[in-house]
mmCIF file of C-alpha atoms and ligand atoms in Angstrom:
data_model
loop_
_atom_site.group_PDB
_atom_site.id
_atom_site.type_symbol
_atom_site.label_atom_id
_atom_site.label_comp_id
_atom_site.label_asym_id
_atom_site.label_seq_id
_atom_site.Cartn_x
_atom_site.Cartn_y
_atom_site.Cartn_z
ATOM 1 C CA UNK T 24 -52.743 -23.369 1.753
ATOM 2 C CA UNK T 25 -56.336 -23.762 0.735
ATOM 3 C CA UNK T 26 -58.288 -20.599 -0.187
ATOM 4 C CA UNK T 27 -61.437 -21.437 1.254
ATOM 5 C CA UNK T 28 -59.839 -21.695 4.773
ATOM 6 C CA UNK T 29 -60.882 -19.068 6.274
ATOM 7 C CA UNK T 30 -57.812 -18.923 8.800
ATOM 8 C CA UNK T 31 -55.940 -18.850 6.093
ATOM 9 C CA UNK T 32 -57.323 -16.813 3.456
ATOM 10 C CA UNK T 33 -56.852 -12.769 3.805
ATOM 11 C CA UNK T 34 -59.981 -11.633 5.824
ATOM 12 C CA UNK T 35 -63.276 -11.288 3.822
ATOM 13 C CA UNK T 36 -62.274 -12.647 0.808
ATOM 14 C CA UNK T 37 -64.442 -15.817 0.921
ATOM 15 C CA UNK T 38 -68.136 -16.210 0.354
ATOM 16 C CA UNK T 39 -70.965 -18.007 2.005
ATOM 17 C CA UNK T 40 -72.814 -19.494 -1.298
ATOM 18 C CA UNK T 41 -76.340 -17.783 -0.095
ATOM 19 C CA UNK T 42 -77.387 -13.969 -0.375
ATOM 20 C CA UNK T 43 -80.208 -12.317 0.865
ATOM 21 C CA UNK T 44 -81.655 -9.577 -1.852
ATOM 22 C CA UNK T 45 -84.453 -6.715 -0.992
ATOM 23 C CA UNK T 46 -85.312 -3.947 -4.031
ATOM 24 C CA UNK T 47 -86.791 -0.708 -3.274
ATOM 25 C CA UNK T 48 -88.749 1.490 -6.086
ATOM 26 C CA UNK T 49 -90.774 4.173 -5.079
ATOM 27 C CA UNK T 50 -90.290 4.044 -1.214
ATOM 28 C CA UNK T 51 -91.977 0.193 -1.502
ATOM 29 C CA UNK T 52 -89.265 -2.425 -0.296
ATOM 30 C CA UNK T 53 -89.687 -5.911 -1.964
ATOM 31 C CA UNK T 54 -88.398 -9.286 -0.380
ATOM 32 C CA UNK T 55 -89.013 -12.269 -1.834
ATOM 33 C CA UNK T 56 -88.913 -14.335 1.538
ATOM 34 C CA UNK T 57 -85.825 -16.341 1.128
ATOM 35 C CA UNK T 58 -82.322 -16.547 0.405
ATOM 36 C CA UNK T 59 -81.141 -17.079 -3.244
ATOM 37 C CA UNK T 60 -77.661 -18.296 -4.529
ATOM 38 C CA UNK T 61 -74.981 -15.525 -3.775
ATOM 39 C CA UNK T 62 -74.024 -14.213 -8.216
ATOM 40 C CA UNK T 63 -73.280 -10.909 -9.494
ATOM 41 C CA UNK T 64 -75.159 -8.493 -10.847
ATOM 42 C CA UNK T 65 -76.111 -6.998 -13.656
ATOM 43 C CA UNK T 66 -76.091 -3.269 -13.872
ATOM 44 C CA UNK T 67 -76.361 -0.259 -15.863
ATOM 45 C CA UNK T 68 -73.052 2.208 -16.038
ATOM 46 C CA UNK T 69 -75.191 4.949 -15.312
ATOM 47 C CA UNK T 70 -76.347 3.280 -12.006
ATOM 48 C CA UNK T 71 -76.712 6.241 -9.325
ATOM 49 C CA UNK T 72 -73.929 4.447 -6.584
ATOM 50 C CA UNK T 73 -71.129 4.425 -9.147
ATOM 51 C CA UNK T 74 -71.518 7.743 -9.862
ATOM 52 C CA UNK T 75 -72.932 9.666 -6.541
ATOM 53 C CA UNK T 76 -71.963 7.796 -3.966
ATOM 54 C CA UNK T 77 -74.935 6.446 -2.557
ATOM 55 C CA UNK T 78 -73.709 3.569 -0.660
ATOM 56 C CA UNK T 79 -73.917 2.052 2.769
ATOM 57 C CA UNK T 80 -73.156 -1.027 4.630
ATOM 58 C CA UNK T 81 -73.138 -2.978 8.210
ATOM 59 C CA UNK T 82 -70.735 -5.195 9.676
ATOM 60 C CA UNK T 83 -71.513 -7.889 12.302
ATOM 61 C CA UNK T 84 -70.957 -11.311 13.683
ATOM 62 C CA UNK T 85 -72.306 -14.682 14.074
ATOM 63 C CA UNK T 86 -70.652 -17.031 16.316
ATOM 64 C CA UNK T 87 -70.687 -20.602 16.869
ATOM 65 C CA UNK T 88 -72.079 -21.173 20.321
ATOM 66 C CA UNK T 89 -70.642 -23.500 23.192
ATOM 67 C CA UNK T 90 -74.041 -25.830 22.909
ATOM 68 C CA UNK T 91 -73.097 -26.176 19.225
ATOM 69 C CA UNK T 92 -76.259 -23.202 17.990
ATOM 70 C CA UNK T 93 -75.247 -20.036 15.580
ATOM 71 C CA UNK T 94 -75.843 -16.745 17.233
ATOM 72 C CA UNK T 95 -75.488 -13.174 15.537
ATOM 73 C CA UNK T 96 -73.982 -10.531 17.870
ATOM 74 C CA UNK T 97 -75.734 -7.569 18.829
ATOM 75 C CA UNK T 98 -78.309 -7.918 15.404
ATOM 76 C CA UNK T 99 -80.837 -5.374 16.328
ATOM 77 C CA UNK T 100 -77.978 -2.319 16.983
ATOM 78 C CA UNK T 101 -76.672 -3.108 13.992
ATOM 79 C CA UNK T 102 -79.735 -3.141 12.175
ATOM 80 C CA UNK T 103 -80.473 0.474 13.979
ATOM 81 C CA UNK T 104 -77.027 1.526 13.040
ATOM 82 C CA UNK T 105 -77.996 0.678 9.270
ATOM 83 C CA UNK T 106 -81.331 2.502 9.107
ATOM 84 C CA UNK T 107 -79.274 5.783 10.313
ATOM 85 C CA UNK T 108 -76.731 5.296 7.437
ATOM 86 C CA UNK T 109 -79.438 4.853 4.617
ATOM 87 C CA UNK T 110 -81.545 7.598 6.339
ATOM 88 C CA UNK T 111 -78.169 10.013 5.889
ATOM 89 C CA UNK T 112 -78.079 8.710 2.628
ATOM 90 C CA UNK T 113 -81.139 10.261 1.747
ATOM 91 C CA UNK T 114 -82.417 7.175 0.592
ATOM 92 C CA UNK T 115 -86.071 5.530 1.839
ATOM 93 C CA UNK T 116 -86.160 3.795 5.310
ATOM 94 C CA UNK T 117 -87.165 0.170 5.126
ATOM 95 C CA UNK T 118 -88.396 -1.077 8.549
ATOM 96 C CA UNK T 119 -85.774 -2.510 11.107
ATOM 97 C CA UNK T 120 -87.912 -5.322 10.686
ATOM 98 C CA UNK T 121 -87.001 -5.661 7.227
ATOM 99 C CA UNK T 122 -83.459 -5.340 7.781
ATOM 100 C CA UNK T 123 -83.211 -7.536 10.675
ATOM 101 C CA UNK T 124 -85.223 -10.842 8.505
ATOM 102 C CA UNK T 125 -82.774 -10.156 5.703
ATOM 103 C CA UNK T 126 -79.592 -10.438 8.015
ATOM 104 C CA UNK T 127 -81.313 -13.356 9.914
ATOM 105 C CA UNK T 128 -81.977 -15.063 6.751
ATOM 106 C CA UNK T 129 -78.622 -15.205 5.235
ATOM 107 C CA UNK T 130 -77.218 -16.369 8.153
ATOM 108 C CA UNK T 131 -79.331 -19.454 8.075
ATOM 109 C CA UNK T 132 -78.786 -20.185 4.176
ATOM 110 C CA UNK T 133 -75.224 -20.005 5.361
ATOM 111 C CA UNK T 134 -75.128 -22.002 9.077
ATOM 112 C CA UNK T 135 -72.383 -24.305 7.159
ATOM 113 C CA UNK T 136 -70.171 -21.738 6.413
ATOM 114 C CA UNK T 137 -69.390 -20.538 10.314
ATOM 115 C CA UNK T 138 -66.544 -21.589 11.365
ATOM 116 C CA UNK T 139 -65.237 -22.631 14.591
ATOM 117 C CA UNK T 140 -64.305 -19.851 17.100
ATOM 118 C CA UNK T 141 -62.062 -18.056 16.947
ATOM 119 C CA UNK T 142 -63.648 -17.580 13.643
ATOM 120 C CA UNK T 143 -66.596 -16.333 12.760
ATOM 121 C CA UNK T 144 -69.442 -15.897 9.555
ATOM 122 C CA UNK T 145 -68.708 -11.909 9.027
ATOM 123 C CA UNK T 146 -72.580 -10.434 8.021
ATOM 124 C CA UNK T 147 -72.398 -7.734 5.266
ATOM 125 C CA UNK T 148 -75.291 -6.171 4.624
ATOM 126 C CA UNK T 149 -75.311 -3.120 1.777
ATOM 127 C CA UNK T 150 -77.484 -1.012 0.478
ATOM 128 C CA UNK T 151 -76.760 0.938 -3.198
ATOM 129 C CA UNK T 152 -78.730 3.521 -5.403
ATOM 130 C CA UNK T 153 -79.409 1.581 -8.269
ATOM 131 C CA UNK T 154 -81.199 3.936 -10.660
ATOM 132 C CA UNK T 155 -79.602 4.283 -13.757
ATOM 133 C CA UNK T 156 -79.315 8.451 -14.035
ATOM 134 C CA UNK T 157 -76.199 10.200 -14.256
ATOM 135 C CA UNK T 158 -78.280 13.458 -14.146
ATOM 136 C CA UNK T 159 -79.378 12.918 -9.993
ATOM 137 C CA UNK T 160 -76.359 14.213 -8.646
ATOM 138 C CA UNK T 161 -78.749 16.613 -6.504
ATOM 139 C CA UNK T 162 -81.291 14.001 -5.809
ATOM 140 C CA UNK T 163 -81.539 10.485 -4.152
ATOM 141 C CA UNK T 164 -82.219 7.286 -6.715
ATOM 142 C CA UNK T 165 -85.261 6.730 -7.114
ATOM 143 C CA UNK T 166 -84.695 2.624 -6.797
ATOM 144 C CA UNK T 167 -82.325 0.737 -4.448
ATOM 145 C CA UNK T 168 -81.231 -2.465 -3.241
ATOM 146 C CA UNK T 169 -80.603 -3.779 -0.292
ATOM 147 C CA UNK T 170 -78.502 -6.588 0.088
ATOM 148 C CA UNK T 171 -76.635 -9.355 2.804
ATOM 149 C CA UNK T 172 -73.510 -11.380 1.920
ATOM 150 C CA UNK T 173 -71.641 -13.554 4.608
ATOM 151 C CA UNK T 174 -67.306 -14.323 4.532
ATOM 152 C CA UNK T 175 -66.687 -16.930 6.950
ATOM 153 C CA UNK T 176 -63.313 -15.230 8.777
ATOM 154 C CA UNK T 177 -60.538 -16.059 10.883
ATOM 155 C CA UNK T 178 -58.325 -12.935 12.332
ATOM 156 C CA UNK T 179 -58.517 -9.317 11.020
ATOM 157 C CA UNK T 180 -55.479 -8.358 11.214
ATOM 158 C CA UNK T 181 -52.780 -11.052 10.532
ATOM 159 C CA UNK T 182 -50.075 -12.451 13.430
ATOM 160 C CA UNK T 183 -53.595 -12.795 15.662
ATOM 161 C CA UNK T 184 -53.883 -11.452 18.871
ATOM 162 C CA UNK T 185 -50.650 -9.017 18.621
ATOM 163 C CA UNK T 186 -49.408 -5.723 19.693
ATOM 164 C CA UNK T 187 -49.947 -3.185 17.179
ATOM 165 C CA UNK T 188 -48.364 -0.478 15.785
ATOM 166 C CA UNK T 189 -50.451 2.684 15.126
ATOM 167 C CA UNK T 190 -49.430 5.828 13.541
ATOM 168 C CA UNK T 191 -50.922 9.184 14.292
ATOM 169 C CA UNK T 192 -52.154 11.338 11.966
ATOM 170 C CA UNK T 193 -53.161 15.071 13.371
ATOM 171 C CA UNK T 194 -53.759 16.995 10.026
ATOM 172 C CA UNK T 195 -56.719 15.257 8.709
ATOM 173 C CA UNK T 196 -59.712 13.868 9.579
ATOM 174 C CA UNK T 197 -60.867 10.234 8.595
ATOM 175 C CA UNK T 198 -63.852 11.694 6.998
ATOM 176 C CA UNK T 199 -66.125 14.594 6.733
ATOM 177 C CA UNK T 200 -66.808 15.301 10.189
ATOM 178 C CA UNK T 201 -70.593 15.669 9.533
ATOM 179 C CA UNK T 202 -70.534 12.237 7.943
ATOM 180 C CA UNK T 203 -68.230 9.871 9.973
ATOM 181 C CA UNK T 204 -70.902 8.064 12.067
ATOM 182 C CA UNK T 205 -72.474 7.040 9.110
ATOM 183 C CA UNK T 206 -70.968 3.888 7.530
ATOM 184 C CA UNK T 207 -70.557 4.794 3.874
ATOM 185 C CA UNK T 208 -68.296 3.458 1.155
ATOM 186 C CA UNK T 209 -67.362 7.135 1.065
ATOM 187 C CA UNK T 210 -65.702 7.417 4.284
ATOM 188 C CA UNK T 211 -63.404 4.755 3.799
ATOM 189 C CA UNK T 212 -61.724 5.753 0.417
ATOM 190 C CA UNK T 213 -61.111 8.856 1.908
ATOM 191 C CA UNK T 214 -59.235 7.343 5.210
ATOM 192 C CA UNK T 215 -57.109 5.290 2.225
ATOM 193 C CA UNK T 216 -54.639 8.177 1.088
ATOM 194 C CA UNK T 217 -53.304 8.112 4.778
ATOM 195 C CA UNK T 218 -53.326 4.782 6.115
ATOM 196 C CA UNK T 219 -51.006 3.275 2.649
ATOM 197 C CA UNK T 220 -48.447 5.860 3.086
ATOM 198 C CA UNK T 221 -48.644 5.148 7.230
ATOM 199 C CA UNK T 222 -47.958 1.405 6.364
ATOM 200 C CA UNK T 223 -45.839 2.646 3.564
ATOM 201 C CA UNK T 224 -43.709 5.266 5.406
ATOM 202 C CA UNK T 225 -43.860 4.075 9.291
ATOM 203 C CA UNK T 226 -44.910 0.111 8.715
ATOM 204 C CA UNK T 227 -47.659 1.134 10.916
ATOM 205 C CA UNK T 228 -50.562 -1.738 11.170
ATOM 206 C CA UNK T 229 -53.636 1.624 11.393
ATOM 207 C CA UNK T 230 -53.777 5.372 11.175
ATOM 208 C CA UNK T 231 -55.356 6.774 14.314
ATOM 209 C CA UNK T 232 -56.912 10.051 12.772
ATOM 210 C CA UNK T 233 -56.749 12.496 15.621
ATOM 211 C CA UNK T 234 -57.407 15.944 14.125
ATOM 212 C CA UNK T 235 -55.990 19.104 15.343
ATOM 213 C CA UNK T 236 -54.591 16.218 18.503
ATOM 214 C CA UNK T 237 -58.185 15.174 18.718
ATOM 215 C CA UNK T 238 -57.920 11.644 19.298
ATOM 216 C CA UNK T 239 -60.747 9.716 17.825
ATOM 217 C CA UNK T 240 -61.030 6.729 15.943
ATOM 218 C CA UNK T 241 -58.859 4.555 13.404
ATOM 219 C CA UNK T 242 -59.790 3.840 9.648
ATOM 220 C CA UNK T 243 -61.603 0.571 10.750
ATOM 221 C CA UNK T 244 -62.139 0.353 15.012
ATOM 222 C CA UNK T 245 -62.726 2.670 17.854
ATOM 223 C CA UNK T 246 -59.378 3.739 20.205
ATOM 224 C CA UNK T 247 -59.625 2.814 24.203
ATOM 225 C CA UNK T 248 -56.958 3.932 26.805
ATOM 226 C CA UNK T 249 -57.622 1.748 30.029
ATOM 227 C CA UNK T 250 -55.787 0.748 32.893
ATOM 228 C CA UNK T 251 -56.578 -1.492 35.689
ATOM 229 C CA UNK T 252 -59.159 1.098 37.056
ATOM 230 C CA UNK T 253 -60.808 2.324 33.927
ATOM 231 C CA UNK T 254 -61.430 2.680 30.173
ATOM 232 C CA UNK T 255 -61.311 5.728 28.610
ATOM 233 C CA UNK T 256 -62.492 6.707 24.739
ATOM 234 C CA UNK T 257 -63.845 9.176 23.235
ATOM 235 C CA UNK T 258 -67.119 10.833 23.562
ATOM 236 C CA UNK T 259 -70.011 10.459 20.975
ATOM 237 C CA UNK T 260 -70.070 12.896 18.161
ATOM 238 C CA UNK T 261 -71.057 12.578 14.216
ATOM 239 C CA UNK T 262 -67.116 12.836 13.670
ATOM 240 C CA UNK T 263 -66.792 9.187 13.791
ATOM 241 C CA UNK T 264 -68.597 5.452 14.196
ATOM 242 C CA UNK T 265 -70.318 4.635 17.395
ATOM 243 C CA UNK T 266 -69.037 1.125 17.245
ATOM 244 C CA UNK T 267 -70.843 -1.524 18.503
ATOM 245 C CA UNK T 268 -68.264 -2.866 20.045
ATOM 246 C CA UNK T 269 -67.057 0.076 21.358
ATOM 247 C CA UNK T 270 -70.377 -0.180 23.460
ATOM 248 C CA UNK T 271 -69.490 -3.468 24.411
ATOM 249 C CA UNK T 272 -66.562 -2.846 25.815
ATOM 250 C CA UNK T 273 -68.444 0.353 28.007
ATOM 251 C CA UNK T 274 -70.587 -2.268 29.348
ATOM 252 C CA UNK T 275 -68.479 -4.984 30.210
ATOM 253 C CA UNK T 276 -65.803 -2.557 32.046
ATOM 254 C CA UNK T 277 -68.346 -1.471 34.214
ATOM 255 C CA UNK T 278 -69.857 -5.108 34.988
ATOM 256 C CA UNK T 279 -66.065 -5.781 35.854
ATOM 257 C CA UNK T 280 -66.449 -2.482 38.099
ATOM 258 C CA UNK T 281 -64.334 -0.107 36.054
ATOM 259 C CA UNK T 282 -64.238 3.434 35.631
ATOM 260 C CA UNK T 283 -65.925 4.526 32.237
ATOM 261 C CA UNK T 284 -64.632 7.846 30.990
ATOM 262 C CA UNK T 285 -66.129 9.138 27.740
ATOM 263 C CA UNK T 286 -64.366 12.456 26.778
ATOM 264 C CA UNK T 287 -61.746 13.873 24.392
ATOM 265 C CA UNK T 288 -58.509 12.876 24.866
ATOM 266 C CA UNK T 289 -55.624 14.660 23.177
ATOM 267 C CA UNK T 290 -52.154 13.609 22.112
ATOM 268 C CA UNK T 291 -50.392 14.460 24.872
ATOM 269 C CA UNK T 292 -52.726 12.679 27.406
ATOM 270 C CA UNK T 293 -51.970 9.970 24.849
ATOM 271 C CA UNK T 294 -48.152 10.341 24.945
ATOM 272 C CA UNK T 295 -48.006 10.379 28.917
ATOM 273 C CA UNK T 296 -50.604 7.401 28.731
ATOM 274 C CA UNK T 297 -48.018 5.456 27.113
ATOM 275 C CA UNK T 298 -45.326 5.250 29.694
ATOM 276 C CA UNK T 299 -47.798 3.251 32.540
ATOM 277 C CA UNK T 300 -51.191 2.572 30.554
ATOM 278 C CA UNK T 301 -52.710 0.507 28.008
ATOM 279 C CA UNK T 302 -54.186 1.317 24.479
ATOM 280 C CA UNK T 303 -56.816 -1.100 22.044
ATOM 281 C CA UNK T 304 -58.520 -0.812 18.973
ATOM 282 C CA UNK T 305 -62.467 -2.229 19.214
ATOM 283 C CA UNK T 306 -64.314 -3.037 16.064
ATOM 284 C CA UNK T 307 -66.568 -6.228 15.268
ATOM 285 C CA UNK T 308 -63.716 -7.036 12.681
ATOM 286 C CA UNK T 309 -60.878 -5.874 15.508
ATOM 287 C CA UNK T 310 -62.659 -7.451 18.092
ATOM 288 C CA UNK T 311 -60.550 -5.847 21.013
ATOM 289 C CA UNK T 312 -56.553 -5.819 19.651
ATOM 290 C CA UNK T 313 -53.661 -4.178 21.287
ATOM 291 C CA UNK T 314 -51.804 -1.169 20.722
ATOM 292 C CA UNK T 315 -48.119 -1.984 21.592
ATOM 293 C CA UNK T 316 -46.031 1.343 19.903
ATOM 294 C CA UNK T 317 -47.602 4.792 18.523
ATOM 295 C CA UNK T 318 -45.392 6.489 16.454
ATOM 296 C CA UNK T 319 -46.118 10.284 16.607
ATOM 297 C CA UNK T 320 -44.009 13.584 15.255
ATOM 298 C CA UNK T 321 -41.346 11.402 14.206
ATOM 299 C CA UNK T 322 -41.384 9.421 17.580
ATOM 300 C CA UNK T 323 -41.821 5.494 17.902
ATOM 301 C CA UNK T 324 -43.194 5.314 21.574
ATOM 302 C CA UNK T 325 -43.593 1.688 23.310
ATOM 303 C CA UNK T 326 -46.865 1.149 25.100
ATOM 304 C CA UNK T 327 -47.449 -0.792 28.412
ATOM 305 C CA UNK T 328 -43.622 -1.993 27.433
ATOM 306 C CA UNK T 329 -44.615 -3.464 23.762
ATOM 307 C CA UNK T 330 -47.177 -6.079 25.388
ATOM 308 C CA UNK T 331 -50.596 -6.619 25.039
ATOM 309 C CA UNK T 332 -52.081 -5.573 28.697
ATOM 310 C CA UNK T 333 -53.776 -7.307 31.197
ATOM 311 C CA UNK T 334 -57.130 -5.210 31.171
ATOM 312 C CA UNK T 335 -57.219 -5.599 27.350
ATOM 313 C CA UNK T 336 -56.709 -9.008 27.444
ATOM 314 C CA UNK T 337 -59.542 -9.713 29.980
ATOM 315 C CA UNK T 338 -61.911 -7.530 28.319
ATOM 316 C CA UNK T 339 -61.052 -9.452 25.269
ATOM 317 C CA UNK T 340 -61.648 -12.411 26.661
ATOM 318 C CA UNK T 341 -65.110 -11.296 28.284
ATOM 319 C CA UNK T 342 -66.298 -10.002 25.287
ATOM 320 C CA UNK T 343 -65.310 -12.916 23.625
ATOM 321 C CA UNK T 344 -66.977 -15.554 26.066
ATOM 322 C CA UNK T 345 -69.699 -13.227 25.583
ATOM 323 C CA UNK T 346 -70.234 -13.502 21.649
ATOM 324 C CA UNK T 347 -69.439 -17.328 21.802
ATOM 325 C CA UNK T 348 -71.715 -18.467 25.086
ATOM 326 C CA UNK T 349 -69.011 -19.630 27.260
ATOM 327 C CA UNK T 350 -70.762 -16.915 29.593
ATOM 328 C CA UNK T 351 -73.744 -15.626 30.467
ATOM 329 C CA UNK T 352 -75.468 -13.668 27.972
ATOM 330 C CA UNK T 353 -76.576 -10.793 31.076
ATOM 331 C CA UNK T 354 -77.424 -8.462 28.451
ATOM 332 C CA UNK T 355 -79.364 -10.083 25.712
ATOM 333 C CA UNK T 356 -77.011 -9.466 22.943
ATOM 334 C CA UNK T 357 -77.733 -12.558 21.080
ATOM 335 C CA UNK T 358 -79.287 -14.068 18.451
ATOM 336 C CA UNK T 359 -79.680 -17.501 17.620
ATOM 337 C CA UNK T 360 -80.343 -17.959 14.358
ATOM 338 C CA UNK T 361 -82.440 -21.773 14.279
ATOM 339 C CA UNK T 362 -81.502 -23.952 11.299
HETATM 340 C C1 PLP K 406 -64.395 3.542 11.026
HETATM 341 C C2 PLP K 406 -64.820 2.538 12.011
HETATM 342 N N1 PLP K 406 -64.794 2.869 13.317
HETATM 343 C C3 PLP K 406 -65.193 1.986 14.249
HETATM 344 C C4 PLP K 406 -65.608 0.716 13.910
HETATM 345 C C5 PLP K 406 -66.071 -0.223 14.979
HETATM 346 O O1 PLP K 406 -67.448 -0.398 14.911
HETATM 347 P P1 PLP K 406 -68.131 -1.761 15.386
HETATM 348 O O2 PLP K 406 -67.628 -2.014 16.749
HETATM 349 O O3 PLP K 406 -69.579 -1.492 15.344
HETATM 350 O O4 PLP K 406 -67.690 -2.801 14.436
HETATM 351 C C6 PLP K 406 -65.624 0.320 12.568
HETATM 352 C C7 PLP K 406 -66.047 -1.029 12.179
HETATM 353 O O5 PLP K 406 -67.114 -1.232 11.766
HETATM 354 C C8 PLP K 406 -65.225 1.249 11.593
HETATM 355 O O6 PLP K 406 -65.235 0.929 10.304
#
């Protein structure tokens, strides 16, 4: 098996060859206009994001489109989405216009590197604390960079569109519960102690944290309930990440004329949900993937008899159509990027 497959190499471990780079130094952002060869960099031990933390990152899609163009998915909420995490971050606010041109950009240096649906070019943009100063624990760094990198994917999680199996965790949160709508390095480490001994302990594919039985969101995607009258997930909150896709998913069930409930949902709604409803993870990396079994206080329970559902499945496959223009883009989520 080749490497640089992307359907066959584990998920985002191969490289479009172009990078986008923007610097920050005293609250000035500078871009030099284009996209440069994707190398590593150089820098200093002392530099402020190895050290304090000060790290943040996106995570979005282009798709190729059914005329044969490149189109990113929903660019400008992920660009918004960005601009909250650095502003958390204490660190200065370039403009969304800045953002957007450097996501845009490394796209197009990497247009050969998309591959065909279902796979995708995965966008990364980042943003670190670069100043070397081990002494500004109690104060942003003073310089920055700001930085996109593209992985040509295939599936998340591996097996493809399959049931999985998620374990719930009710004793801790995924994050700081002030902190987990902001997508920081941070946030994930944290969620990492759990979800190994999950896999490790139950062979469980996620960890859905759900706090003192407060269901909300898994180490990597956003949790749905939904039958064939509604979708149900949590409510907004700075507990956890308002996923992109999880407002996808919102939209489309009510253009299909669904219910849309957005509320707390505890474990045992969750438990009874199991024996006639349906369950999904959403995420830009998840896209929309089945929940077939929870395992909860020592319990394996089957959901919607082990199978993926029917409502999953066609909101799958409207988002999907959606993201690669087999339909209608009603909404104006996309962009296509022009060679
Ligand atoms: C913790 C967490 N929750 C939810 C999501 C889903 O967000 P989105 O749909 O914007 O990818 C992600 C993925 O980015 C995530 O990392």
């Amino acid at each position: 098996m080749s490497t640089t497959d992307p359907f066959s190499a584990p998920f985002g471990t191969i490289f479009g060859d172009a990078m986008t780079v923007a610097t920050v130094e005293d609250g000035v952002y500078t871009y030099g206009g284009a996209a440069q060869p994707l190398e590593n960099f150089s820098l200093h031990p002392a530099t402020h994001v190895f050290h304090y933390g000060s790290a943040c990152f996106e995570g979005l899609k282009a798709h190729k489109q059914a005329d044969g163009s490149i189109a990113i998915f929903r660019l400008d909420d992920h660009v918004e989405r960005m601009l909250i995490s650095i502003g958390k971050l204490q660190m200065p606010a370039p403009d969304a216009e800045l953002v957007r041109t450097l996501m845009v950009d490394a796209v197009r240096a990497n247009l050969a590197h998309t591959p065909d649906n279902p796979g995708s070019l995965y966008i990364r943009p980042t943003f670190i604390g670069t100043a070397p100063n081990i002494g500004a624990a109690a104060s942003p760094s003073a310089t920055g960079m700001l930085y996109v990198i593209t992985s040509p994917v295939g599936d998340y999680f591996t097996g493809g569109v399959r049931p999985l199996t998620i374990y719930i965790e009710t004793q801790n949160p995924r994050s700081t519960p002030q902190f987990g709508s902001v997508k920081s390095g941070a946030n994930y480490v944290m969620a990492l102690g759990p979800t190994l001994e999950a896999k490790r302990d139950h062979v469980a594919d996620q960890v859905l944290f759900a706090p003192g039985n407060d269901i909300t969101e898994t180490g990597a995607s956003n949790f749905f309930l939904c039958d064939s009258e509604r979708v149900i997930t949590r409510n907004l909150d700075d507990s956890f990440l308002h996923g992109v896709t999880r407002r996808s998913v919102l939209q489309i069930a009510k253009d299909l004329d669904l219910d849309v409930e957005e509320r707390s949902v505890d474990l045992e709604e969750l438990k009874a949900w199991s024996e006639h409803g349906e369950m999904f993870l959403s995420g830009t990396a998840a896209v929309i993937a089945p929940v077939g079994a929870v395992i909860t206080q020592g319990d394996r329970i089957e959901v919607g008899g082990g199978e993926p559902g029917p409502t999953t499945l066609k909101l799958r496959q409207h988002l999907t159509d959606i993201q690669t223009g087999n339909s209608e883009d009603i909404h104006g989520w996309l962009t296509v990027v022009e060679p």
